[in-house]
Tab-separated table of C-alpha atoms in Angstrom:
chain	number	residue	atom	x	y	z
S	1	MET	CA	115.898	-6.691	26.793
S	2	THR	CA	118.181	-3.933	25.577
S	3	GLN	CA	117.690	-0.759	23.132
S	4	SER	CA	120.071	-2.596	20.674
S	5	THR	CA	118.268	-6.251	20.780
S	6	VAL	CA	114.868	-4.378	20.454
S	7	VAL	CA	116.658	-2.596	17.525
S	8	ASP	CA	118.429	-5.291	15.537
S	9	GLU	CA	115.130	-7.535	16.211
S	10	HIS	CA	113.355	-4.870	14.577
S	11	ASP	CA	115.936	-4.749	11.859
S	12	ASN	CA	115.706	-8.556	10.972
S	13	SER	CA	111.488	-8.412	11.507
S	14	ASP	CA	112.136	-4.937	8.780
S	15	GLU	CA	114.829	-7.276	6.458
S	16	GLN	CA	112.004	-10.780	6.566
S	17	ASP	CA	109.212	-8.081	5.455
S	18	PHE	CA	111.110	-6.600	3.161
S	19	ALA	CA	111.554	-10.041	1.626
S	20	VAL	CA	108.396	-11.633	2.224
S	21	GLU	CA	107.132	-8.335	0.108
S	22	ASP	CA	109.941	-8.720	-2.860
S	23	ARG	CA	108.531	-12.470	-3.059
S	24	THR	CA	104.844	-11.113	-2.777
S	25	ARG	CA	105.800	-8.926	-6.071
S	26	ARG	CA	107.536	-11.167	-7.484
S	27	THR	CA	104.618	-13.606	-7.357
S	28	ARG	CA	102.108	-11.096	-8.890
S	29	ILE	CA	103.798	-10.127	-11.981
S	30	ALA	CA	103.892	-13.334	-12.617
S	31	LEU	CA	100.594	-14.380	-12.347
S	32	ALA	CA	99.848	-10.951	-14.298
S	33	VAL	CA	101.953	-11.976	-17.065
S	34	ILE	CA	100.776	-15.744	-16.716
S	35	LEU	CA	97.005	-14.648	-17.450
S	36	VAL	CA	97.292	-12.093	-19.746
S	37	VAL	CA	99.034	-15.019	-21.704
S	38	LEU	CA	95.850	-17.522	-21.585
S	39	VAL	CA	93.778	-15.348	-21.877
S	40	LEU	CA	95.220	-14.748	-25.234
S	41	LEU	CA	96.126	-18.106	-26.066
S	42	LEU	CA	92.199	-18.423	-25.281
S	43	ALA	CA	91.122	-15.536	-27.252
S	44	ALA	CA	93.529	-16.940	-29.981
S	45	ILE	CA	91.867	-20.649	-29.658
S	46	VAL	CA	88.286	-19.644	-29.882
S	47	THR	CA	88.997	-17.180	-32.858
S	48	PHE	CA	90.909	-20.537	-34.451
S	49	VAL	CA	87.827	-22.880	-33.312
S	50	VAL	CA	85.451	-20.318	-34.753
S	51	ARG	CA	87.022	-20.492	-38.359
S	52	LEU	CA	86.931	-24.143	-37.967
S	53	SER	CA	83.673	-24.522	-37.098
S	54	THR	CA	82.588	-22.775	-40.006
S	55	PRO	CA	82.752	-23.964	-43.425
S	56	ALA	CA	84.939	-23.157	-46.284
S	57	GLY	CA	82.139	-21.817	-48.521
S	58	ALA	CA	78.737	-21.996	-46.160
S	59	PRO	CA	76.140	-19.972	-47.966
S	60	GLU	CA	75.468	-16.510	-46.915
S	61	ALA	CA	72.345	-16.454	-44.197
S	62	GLU	CA	70.293	-14.236	-46.479
S	63	SER	CA	70.438	-16.871	-49.484
S	64	LEU	CA	68.670	-19.596	-47.471
S	65	SER	CA	65.454	-19.503	-45.966
S	66	ASP	CA	64.555	-17.485	-42.523
S	67	GLY	CA	65.148	-20.284	-39.689
S	68	LEU	CA	67.163	-22.074	-42.086
S	69	THR	CA	70.931	-22.721	-41.221
S	70	TRP	CA	72.916	-25.218	-43.551
S	71	VAL	CA	75.912	-27.740	-41.665
S	72	ARG	CA	77.319	-29.560	-44.153
S	73	SER	CA	76.197	-31.467	-47.448
S	74	ILE	CA	78.269	-35.274	-48.450
S	75	TYR	CA	78.840	-35.780	-51.922
S	76	GLY	CA	80.369	-39.005	-51.318
S	77	TRP	CA	83.635	-40.628	-49.460
S	78	GLY	CA	86.413	-41.135	-51.959
S	79	ALA	CA	87.868	-39.563	-55.534
S	80	THR	CA	86.739	-41.589	-57.625
S	81	GLU	CA	83.154	-41.422	-59.699
S	82	ASP	CA	81.736	-44.763	-58.515
S	83	GLU	CA	82.540	-43.579	-54.349
S	84	GLN	CA	80.115	-40.839	-55.222
S	85	LEU	CA	76.335	-40.584	-54.122
S	86	TYR	CA	74.273	-40.377	-57.074
S	87	GLY	CA	70.632	-39.552	-56.742
S	88	PRO	CA	70.357	-40.803	-53.198
S	89	THR	CA	66.775	-41.711	-52.627
S	90	ASP	CA	66.520	-42.397	-48.562
S	91	VAL	CA	68.548	-41.054	-44.985
S	92	ALA	CA	68.237	-42.233	-42.086
S	93	VAL	CA	70.088	-41.263	-38.276
S	94	GLY	CA	70.917	-44.043	-36.366
S	95	PRO	CA	71.180	-44.355	-32.764
S	96	ASP	CA	75.122	-43.828	-32.489
S	97	GLY	CA	74.569	-40.962	-34.805
S	98	THR	CA	75.455	-42.640	-38.199
S	99	ILE	CA	74.491	-40.912	-41.467
S	100	TRP	CA	72.503	-43.568	-43.400
S	101	VAL	CA	72.434	-42.836	-47.174
S	102	ALA	CA	70.410	-45.063	-49.979
S	103	ASP	CA	71.781	-44.443	-52.813
S	104	SER	CA	69.868	-46.795	-54.841
S	105	GLN	CA	71.419	-46.282	-58.639
S	106	ARG	CA	73.856	-48.162	-57.054
S	107	PHE	CA	72.680	-50.494	-54.628
S	108	GLN	CA	74.112	-49.993	-51.822
S	109	VAL	CA	73.280	-47.876	-48.157
S	110	VAL	CA	76.266	-46.044	-47.197
S	111	GLY	CA	76.994	-44.790	-43.202
S	112	PHE	CA	79.118	-41.275	-42.585
S	113	ALA	CA	80.062	-40.034	-39.466
S	114	PRO	CA	78.323	-37.164	-38.442
S	115	ASP	CA	81.240	-35.408	-39.314
S	116	GLY	CA	80.892	-36.357	-42.560
S	117	SER	CA	83.888	-39.204	-42.974
S	118	PHE	CA	83.673	-42.077	-44.093
S	119	ARG	CA	82.300	-45.534	-41.897
S	120	THR	CA	80.807	-48.372	-44.009
S	121	LEU	CA	78.879	-49.948	-46.590
S	122	VAL	CA	75.605	-51.927	-46.260
S	123	HIS	CA	74.402	-54.227	-48.837
S	124	GLN	CA	76.998	-54.413	-51.521
S	125	GLY	CA	76.841	-57.706	-53.688
S	126	PRO	CA	73.882	-59.867	-54.885
S	127	GLY	CA	71.491	-59.304	-51.996
S	128	VAL	CA	69.014	-56.175	-51.857
S	129	ILE	CA	68.899	-55.364	-55.075
S	130	PHE	CA	67.561	-51.769	-54.709
S	131	PRO	CA	66.794	-50.464	-51.483
S	132	GLN	CA	65.116	-47.481	-52.184
S	133	SER	CA	64.159	-47.105	-48.772
S	134	PHE	CA	65.502	-48.082	-45.083
S	135	ASN	CA	65.091	-46.868	-41.505
S	136	VAL	CA	66.970	-47.735	-38.758
S	137	SER	CA	65.862	-49.300	-35.385
S	138	ASP	CA	66.195	-48.301	-31.809
S	139	ASP	CA	69.109	-50.761	-30.778
S	140	ASN	CA	70.904	-50.379	-34.901
S	141	GLU	CA	69.495	-52.407	-36.795
S	142	LEU	CA	68.449	-51.583	-40.833
S	143	TYR	CA	65.624	-52.041	-42.399
S	144	LEU	CA	65.690	-51.999	-45.930
S	145	ALA	CA	62.938	-52.239	-48.316
S	146	ASP	CA	63.508	-54.487	-51.466
S	147	TYR	CA	60.942	-53.987	-54.022
S	148	ALA	CA	62.650	-55.563	-56.165
S	149	HIS	CA	62.152	-58.666	-54.163
S	150	ASP	CA	59.052	-58.233	-52.748
S	151	ARG	CA	60.780	-58.557	-49.106
S	152	ILE	CA	61.511	-56.548	-45.989
S	153	VAL	CA	65.782	-57.821	-45.500
S	154	VAL	CA	67.574	-56.101	-42.185
S	155	PHE	CA	71.365	-55.845	-41.592
S	156	SER	CA	73.574	-55.125	-39.140
S	157	PRO	CA	75.559	-51.967	-39.205
S	158	ASP	CA	78.153	-54.348	-40.085
S	159	ASN	CA	76.582	-55.854	-43.187
S	160	VAL	CA	75.073	-59.013	-42.040
S	161	LEU	CA	71.889	-60.148	-42.869
S	162	LEU	CA	69.852	-60.366	-39.681
S	163	ARG	CA	66.420	-61.529	-41.410
S	164	GLU	CA	64.194	-61.443	-44.158
S	165	TRP	CA	60.190	-61.778	-44.793
S	166	GLU	CA	57.845	-61.245	-47.655
S	167	ALA	CA	56.340	-57.787	-48.122
S	168	PHE	CA	54.732	-56.760	-51.248
S	169	GLN	CA	56.295	-54.309	-53.054
S	170	PRO	CA	57.957	-52.358	-50.651
S	171	MET	CA	58.373	-48.852	-51.240
S	172	GLU	CA	58.371	-47.650	-47.768
S	173	VAL	CA	59.146	-48.569	-44.205
S	174	ASP	CA	59.519	-47.297	-40.621
S	175	VAL	CA	60.479	-48.586	-37.422
S	176	ARG	CA	59.683	-47.347	-33.930
S	177	GLY	CA	59.853	-50.064	-31.143
S	178	ASP	CA	58.509	-52.901	-31.655
S	179	ARG	CA	56.356	-51.706	-34.572
S	180	VAL	CA	56.999	-51.622	-38.318
S	181	VAL	CA	55.036	-49.997	-40.773
S	182	VAL	CA	55.649	-51.077	-44.948
S	183	GLY	CA	54.049	-49.071	-47.653
S	184	SER	CA	53.810	-50.076	-51.069
S	185	ARG	CA	51.922	-48.833	-54.023
S	186	GLY	CA	48.252	-49.412	-52.730
S	187	GLY	CA	47.876	-50.354	-49.367
S	188	VAL	CA	50.160	-50.367	-45.599
S	189	GLY	CA	51.330	-53.344	-43.292
S	190	LEU	CA	52.136	-52.999	-39.878
S	191	TYR	CA	54.781	-55.828	-38.393
S	192	ASP	CA	56.529	-56.489	-35.211
S	193	THR	CA	60.116	-56.539	-35.726
S	194	GLY	CA	60.291	-60.061	-36.405
S	195	GLY	CA	57.971	-59.900	-39.540
S	196	SER	CA	54.821	-61.129	-38.167
S	197	LEU	CA	51.945	-59.647	-39.794
S	198	ILE	CA	49.323	-56.925	-37.620
S	199	THR	CA	47.048	-55.308	-39.695
S	200	GLU	CA	46.833	-54.219	-43.154
S	201	TRP	CA	44.988	-51.387	-44.487
S	202	GLY	CA	44.219	-49.797	-48.047
S	203	THR	CA	44.311	-50.693	-51.659
S	204	PHE	CA	45.181	-48.838	-54.710
S	205	GLY	CA	43.330	-45.864	-55.658
S	206	LYS	CA	42.384	-42.360	-55.352
S	207	GLY	CA	39.592	-42.942	-52.987
S	208	GLU	CA	40.187	-41.332	-49.257
S	209	GLU	CA	40.978	-44.874	-47.985
S	210	GLN	CA	43.133	-45.574	-51.319
S	211	PHE	CA	47.157	-45.039	-52.222
S	212	ASP	CA	48.948	-44.897	-54.756
S	213	VAL	CA	52.515	-44.527	-53.732
S	214	VAL	CA	53.297	-44.576	-50.524
S	215	ARG	CA	56.983	-42.661	-49.827
S	216	GLY	CA	56.841	-41.008	-46.391
S	217	ILE	CA	55.769	-42.688	-43.139
S	218	ALA	CA	56.758	-41.490	-39.329
S	219	ILE	CA	55.440	-43.441	-36.358
S	220	GLY	CA	53.866	-41.072	-33.902
S	221	GLU	CA	55.105	-41.333	-30.287
S	222	ASP	CA	51.228	-42.285	-29.466
S	223	GLY	CA	51.474	-45.086	-32.182
S	224	THR	CA	49.672	-42.625	-34.907
S	225	VAL	CA	50.714	-43.463	-37.948
S	226	TYR	CA	50.980	-40.536	-40.800
S	227	ILE	CA	51.570	-41.753	-44.493
S	228	SER	CA	52.712	-40.107	-47.557
S	229	ASP	CA	50.063	-40.554	-49.968
S	230	THR	CA	52.309	-39.535	-52.857
S	231	GLN	CA	50.653	-39.376	-55.942
S	232	ASN	CA	47.564	-38.753	-54.464
S	233	HIS	CA	49.584	-35.343	-52.889
S	234	ARG	CA	47.968	-35.395	-50.125
S	235	ILE	CA	49.490	-37.007	-46.482
S	236	LYS	CA	47.111	-39.046	-43.854
S	237	ALA	CA	47.385	-39.822	-40.187
S	238	TYR	CA	45.926	-43.487	-39.090
S	239	ASP	CA	46.171	-45.293	-36.227
S	240	GLN	CA	47.648	-48.215	-34.911
S	241	GLU	CA	44.485	-50.195	-35.834
S	242	GLY	CA	44.681	-49.079	-39.509
S	243	THR	CA	41.256	-46.641	-38.419
S	244	LEU	CA	42.094	-43.189	-40.941
S	245	LEU	CA	41.982	-40.299	-38.341
S	246	TRP	CA	42.300	-37.348	-41.089
S	247	VAL	CA	43.405	-36.625	-44.597
S	248	TYR	CA	44.671	-33.620	-46.091
S	249	PRO	CA	43.899	-31.925	-48.063
S	250	SER	CA	40.408	-33.913	-48.157
S	251	GLN	CA	38.036	-34.107	-51.117
S	252	GLU	CA	36.011	-30.631	-49.634
S	253	ASP	CA	39.879	-28.935	-49.135
S	254	LEU	CA	40.563	-29.704	-53.408
S	255	GLU	CA	37.392	-28.097	-54.309
S	256	ARG	CA	38.042	-24.867	-52.035
S	257	PHE	CA	41.529	-24.782	-53.345
S	258	GLU	CA	40.066	-24.687	-56.863
S	259	LEU	CA	37.674	-22.190	-56.429
S	260	SER	CA	39.851	-19.599	-54.124
S	261	GLU	CA	43.028	-17.494	-55.527
S	262	ASP	CA	44.415	-17.588	-52.562
S	263	GLU	CA	44.491	-21.199	-51.707
S	264	SER	CA	46.159	-23.948	-53.141
S	265	ASN	CA	47.048	-27.585	-52.384
S	266	PRO	CA	50.442	-27.535	-50.282
S	267	PHE	CA	51.828	-30.531	-51.351
S	268	GLN	CA	52.393	-31.989	-55.371
S	269	ILE	CA	54.323	-35.229	-54.362
S	270	PRO	CA	54.856	-35.687	-50.240
S	271	THR	CA	57.462	-38.003	-49.597
S	272	GLY	CA	59.429	-38.427	-46.802
S	273	MET	CA	58.512	-37.224	-43.301
S	274	THR	CA	60.171	-37.039	-39.633
S	275	PHE	CA	59.223	-35.405	-36.202
S	276	ASP	CA	61.921	-33.528	-34.576
S	277	ALA	CA	62.190	-32.554	-30.344
S	278	ALA	CA	59.612	-30.865	-30.768
S	279	GLY	CA	56.806	-32.887	-31.535
S	280	ARG	CA	57.016	-31.114	-35.122
S	281	LEU	CA	56.283	-33.779	-38.267
S	282	MET	CA	58.456	-32.299	-41.736
S	283	VAL	CA	57.470	-33.522	-44.375
S	284	VAL	CA	59.789	-32.889	-47.593
S	285	ASP	CA	57.982	-32.132	-51.165
S	286	PRO	CA	60.345	-32.620	-54.041
S	287	PHE	CA	58.386	-30.716	-56.644
S	288	GLU	CA	58.152	-28.122	-53.681
S	289	PHE	CA	61.519	-28.097	-53.380
S	290	ALA	CA	60.448	-27.596	-49.644
S	291	ILE	CA	60.786	-28.774	-45.903
S	292	ILE	CA	56.768	-28.509	-44.916
S	293	HIS	CA	55.856	-27.980	-40.865
S	294	VAL	CA	52.415	-29.902	-40.461
S	295	ASP	CA	50.000	-29.781	-37.982
S	296	THR	CA	49.679	-33.678	-36.735
S	297	THR	CA	45.874	-32.715	-35.838
S	298	THR	CA	44.735	-31.888	-39.115
S	299	GLY	CA	47.621	-32.037	-41.710
S	300	GLU	CA	47.239	-28.757	-42.521
S	301	GLU	CA	50.965	-26.467	-43.363
S	302	ILE	CA	51.867	-24.350	-40.226
S	303	GLU	CA	55.104	-23.437	-42.133
S	304	ARG	CA	57.941	-24.026	-44.859
S	305	TRP	CA	61.916	-23.989	-45.226
S	306	GLY	CA	63.850	-24.256	-48.201
S	307	ASP	CA	64.144	-22.929	-52.281
S	308	PHE	CA	65.286	-24.660	-55.839
S	309	GLY	CA	69.058	-24.426	-56.523
S	310	GLU	CA	72.170	-26.287	-56.374
S	311	SER	CA	73.819	-24.817	-53.645
S	312	ASP	CA	74.829	-25.410	-50.296
S	313	GLY	CA	71.274	-25.004	-48.316
S	314	LEU	CA	68.950	-24.881	-51.356
S	315	PHE	CA	67.091	-28.029	-52.683
S	316	GLY	CA	67.302	-30.283	-55.945
S	317	TYR	CA	63.975	-32.482	-55.278
S	318	PRO	CA	64.633	-33.690	-51.807
S	319	THR	CA	63.352	-37.133	-51.274
S	320	SER	CA	64.013	-38.120	-48.031
S	321	ILE	CA	64.274	-36.457	-44.319
S	322	ALA	CA	65.538	-37.693	-41.199
S	323	TYR	CA	66.520	-36.037	-37.226
S	324	ASP	CA	69.045	-36.591	-35.652
S	325	ALA	CA	68.102	-35.305	-31.889
S	326	ASP	CA	71.307	-35.467	-30.242
S	327	ARG	CA	72.808	-33.129	-32.630
S	328	ASP	CA	69.718	-30.931	-33.325
S	329	TRP	CA	70.121	-30.889	-36.926
S	330	TYR	CA	68.104	-32.519	-40.259
S	331	VAL	CA	69.784	-34.554	-42.683
S	332	ILE	CA	68.342	-34.365	-46.223
S	333	ALA	CA	68.365	-36.649	-49.490
S	334	ASP	CA	68.816	-34.011	-51.449
S	335	THR	CA	68.490	-35.939	-54.159
S	336	ALA	CA	68.837	-34.220	-58.057
S	337	ASN	CA	71.844	-32.878	-56.324
S	338	ASN	CA	73.758	-36.088	-56.229
S	339	ARG	CA	74.641	-35.236	-52.167
S	340	ALA	CA	73.069	-35.730	-48.136
S	341	GLN	CA	72.676	-31.958	-46.757
S	342	ILE	CA	72.525	-31.592	-42.898
S	343	VAL	CA	70.639	-28.780	-41.794
S	344	ARG	CA	69.078	-27.072	-38.445
S	345	ILE	CA	65.845	-25.416	-38.191
S	346	GLU	CA	64.660	-22.851	-35.247
S	347	GLY	CA	62.107	-24.355	-32.623
S	348	SER	CA	63.003	-27.933	-33.307
S	349	GLY	CA	63.994	-28.420	-29.458
S	350	GLY	CA	67.302	-29.719	-29.692
S	351	GLY	CA	67.436	-27.167	-25.963
S	352	ILE	CA	69.967	-27.489	-23.822
S	353	VAL	CA	71.131	-31.059	-23.767
S	354	ALA	CA	71.700	-31.149	-27.473
S	355	ALA	CA	73.849	-27.350	-27.357
S	356	ALA	CA	75.805	-29.491	-24.449
S	357	ARG	CA	76.350	-32.248	-26.366
S	358	ARG	CA	77.102	-30.160	-29.611
S	359	LEU	CA	80.106	-28.642	-27.919
S	360	ALA	CA	81.127	-31.428	-26.369
S	361	VAL	CA	81.927	-33.544	-29.721
S	362	GLY	CA	82.457	-30.639	-31.426
S	363	PRO	CA	86.324	-28.563	-31.749
S	364	ILE	CA	85.204	-25.865	-29.175
S	365	TRP	CA	86.543	-28.901	-26.912
S	366	VAL	CA	90.082	-27.176	-27.500
S	367	CYS	CA	89.981	-24.246	-25.062
S	368	SER	CA	89.226	-26.203	-22.229
S	369	ILE	CA	92.805	-26.506	-21.937
S	370	PRO	CA	93.351	-22.810	-21.778
S	371	LEU	CA	90.491	-22.339	-20.109
S	372	VAL	CA	91.042	-24.905	-17.185
S	373	LEU	CA	94.855	-23.173	-16.711
S	374	LEU	CA	93.351	-19.640	-16.757
S	375	LEU	CA	91.169	-20.883	-13.536
S	376	VAL	CA	93.706	-22.457	-12.004
S	377	ALA	CA	95.835	-18.875	-12.159
S	378	LEU	CA	92.873	-17.117	-11.137
S	379	ILE	CA	92.700	-19.212	-7.740
S	380	MET	CA	96.111	-19.220	-7.296
S	381	ALA	CA	95.696	-15.618	-7.800
S	382	LEU	CA	93.317	-15.727	-4.978
S	383	ARG	CA	94.949	-17.128	-3.242
S	384	SER	CA	98.180	-15.490	-2.606
S	385	ARG	CA	95.558	-12.511	-2.070
S	386	ARG	CA	94.422	-14.087	1.052
S	387	SER	CA	97.682	-14.869	2.119
S	388	ARG	CA	99.258	-11.473	1.974
S	389	SER	CA	96.198	-10.195	3.429
S	390	ASN	CA	96.830	-12.592	6.273
S	391	GLN	CA	100.292	-11.724	6.812
S	392	ALA	CA	99.507	-8.629	6.884
S	393	VAL	CA	96.933	-8.981	9.662
S	394	ALA	CA	99.925	-10.547	12.070
S	395	ARG	CA	102.401	-7.931	10.820
S	396	ASP	CA	99.857	-5.286	12.574
S	397	GLU	CA	99.751	-7.723	15.352
S	398	ILE	CA	102.806	-8.116	16.229
S	399	ASP	CA	104.021	-4.235	15.736
S	400	ASP	CA	101.310	-3.626	18.281
S	401	PHE	CA	101.780	-5.917	20.724
S	402	ALA	CA	106.037	-4.411	19.695
């Protein structure tokens, strides 16, 4: 090979190296610009989502009980007066997340989506007259206590009457699995989901195994039945056969409260109750304006949240409570304030699954688009850098060989 040929090859190699380096430089600049734009876009979207996720007029944290976070309030589903909630007495959450509210003053049960938008009405017309209490089963059937007609009626979510059975003056109903517990003015009945009576217990009165208005029922995972004996100012626990496990406060407790200046009955008229994902039994008391966590082995109060008021996050004679494990929030029938409130409480046990679901169904998902683009850009930048490194090594080897 002649000297001129070697020089020409070196010149061509230098030109090619220069062209490659120029393209690489332009690629780096383009990727850097793309990365900056995507980072700024992602920051802007995150800021927008955070503002979007914060409801307008949300109460200041210092105005709420420690550990309680207000999510939203639902007042109705339209602009007219008859489309507003009026003295809601009971709430429940369906397996699909539907928030059901008993608007007993207008004799109907209203279904709302988790975001508070209207979904459907159940029981319009001359069917159930007074749906004071109801519950939703795992298969999304609504069990309504029709006090006026001494019966339990079961509806589908699209307002189809499925079945009914007689129950004397039913005031509260809870369903779990294949068991339905119905409370009345002075007793409790245990049924299967078809309406066949399994057992019943209690009479009207003040004795430990008597009742004066049952307005709260919760069935535990082990089948234990927890009951708000409302007008007797106490709660009770029974096994599945109706054997009394405990009552709180007992007569001895009440006497101790009267003698002590430091102790008093935590309940005035306990009503609705539910379990959360942590297994806590939560009871609402209208006259305490509070959600009360009680010990499932004794009935004693462990902690409470809430205070009286009309502002969001405060309560006006709340009568019912339900828990949505998927979204890790509680729904409260805020009766005197004519609304249903959704709140979160620390320690509810929703865990990672509930948090992931909230992100998946919430507005935060819109961040996924620029985030994916950002990841793609980063991958391209890393691949480009690796390619440049390989090219540099190859050139060094060629130069060494030459």
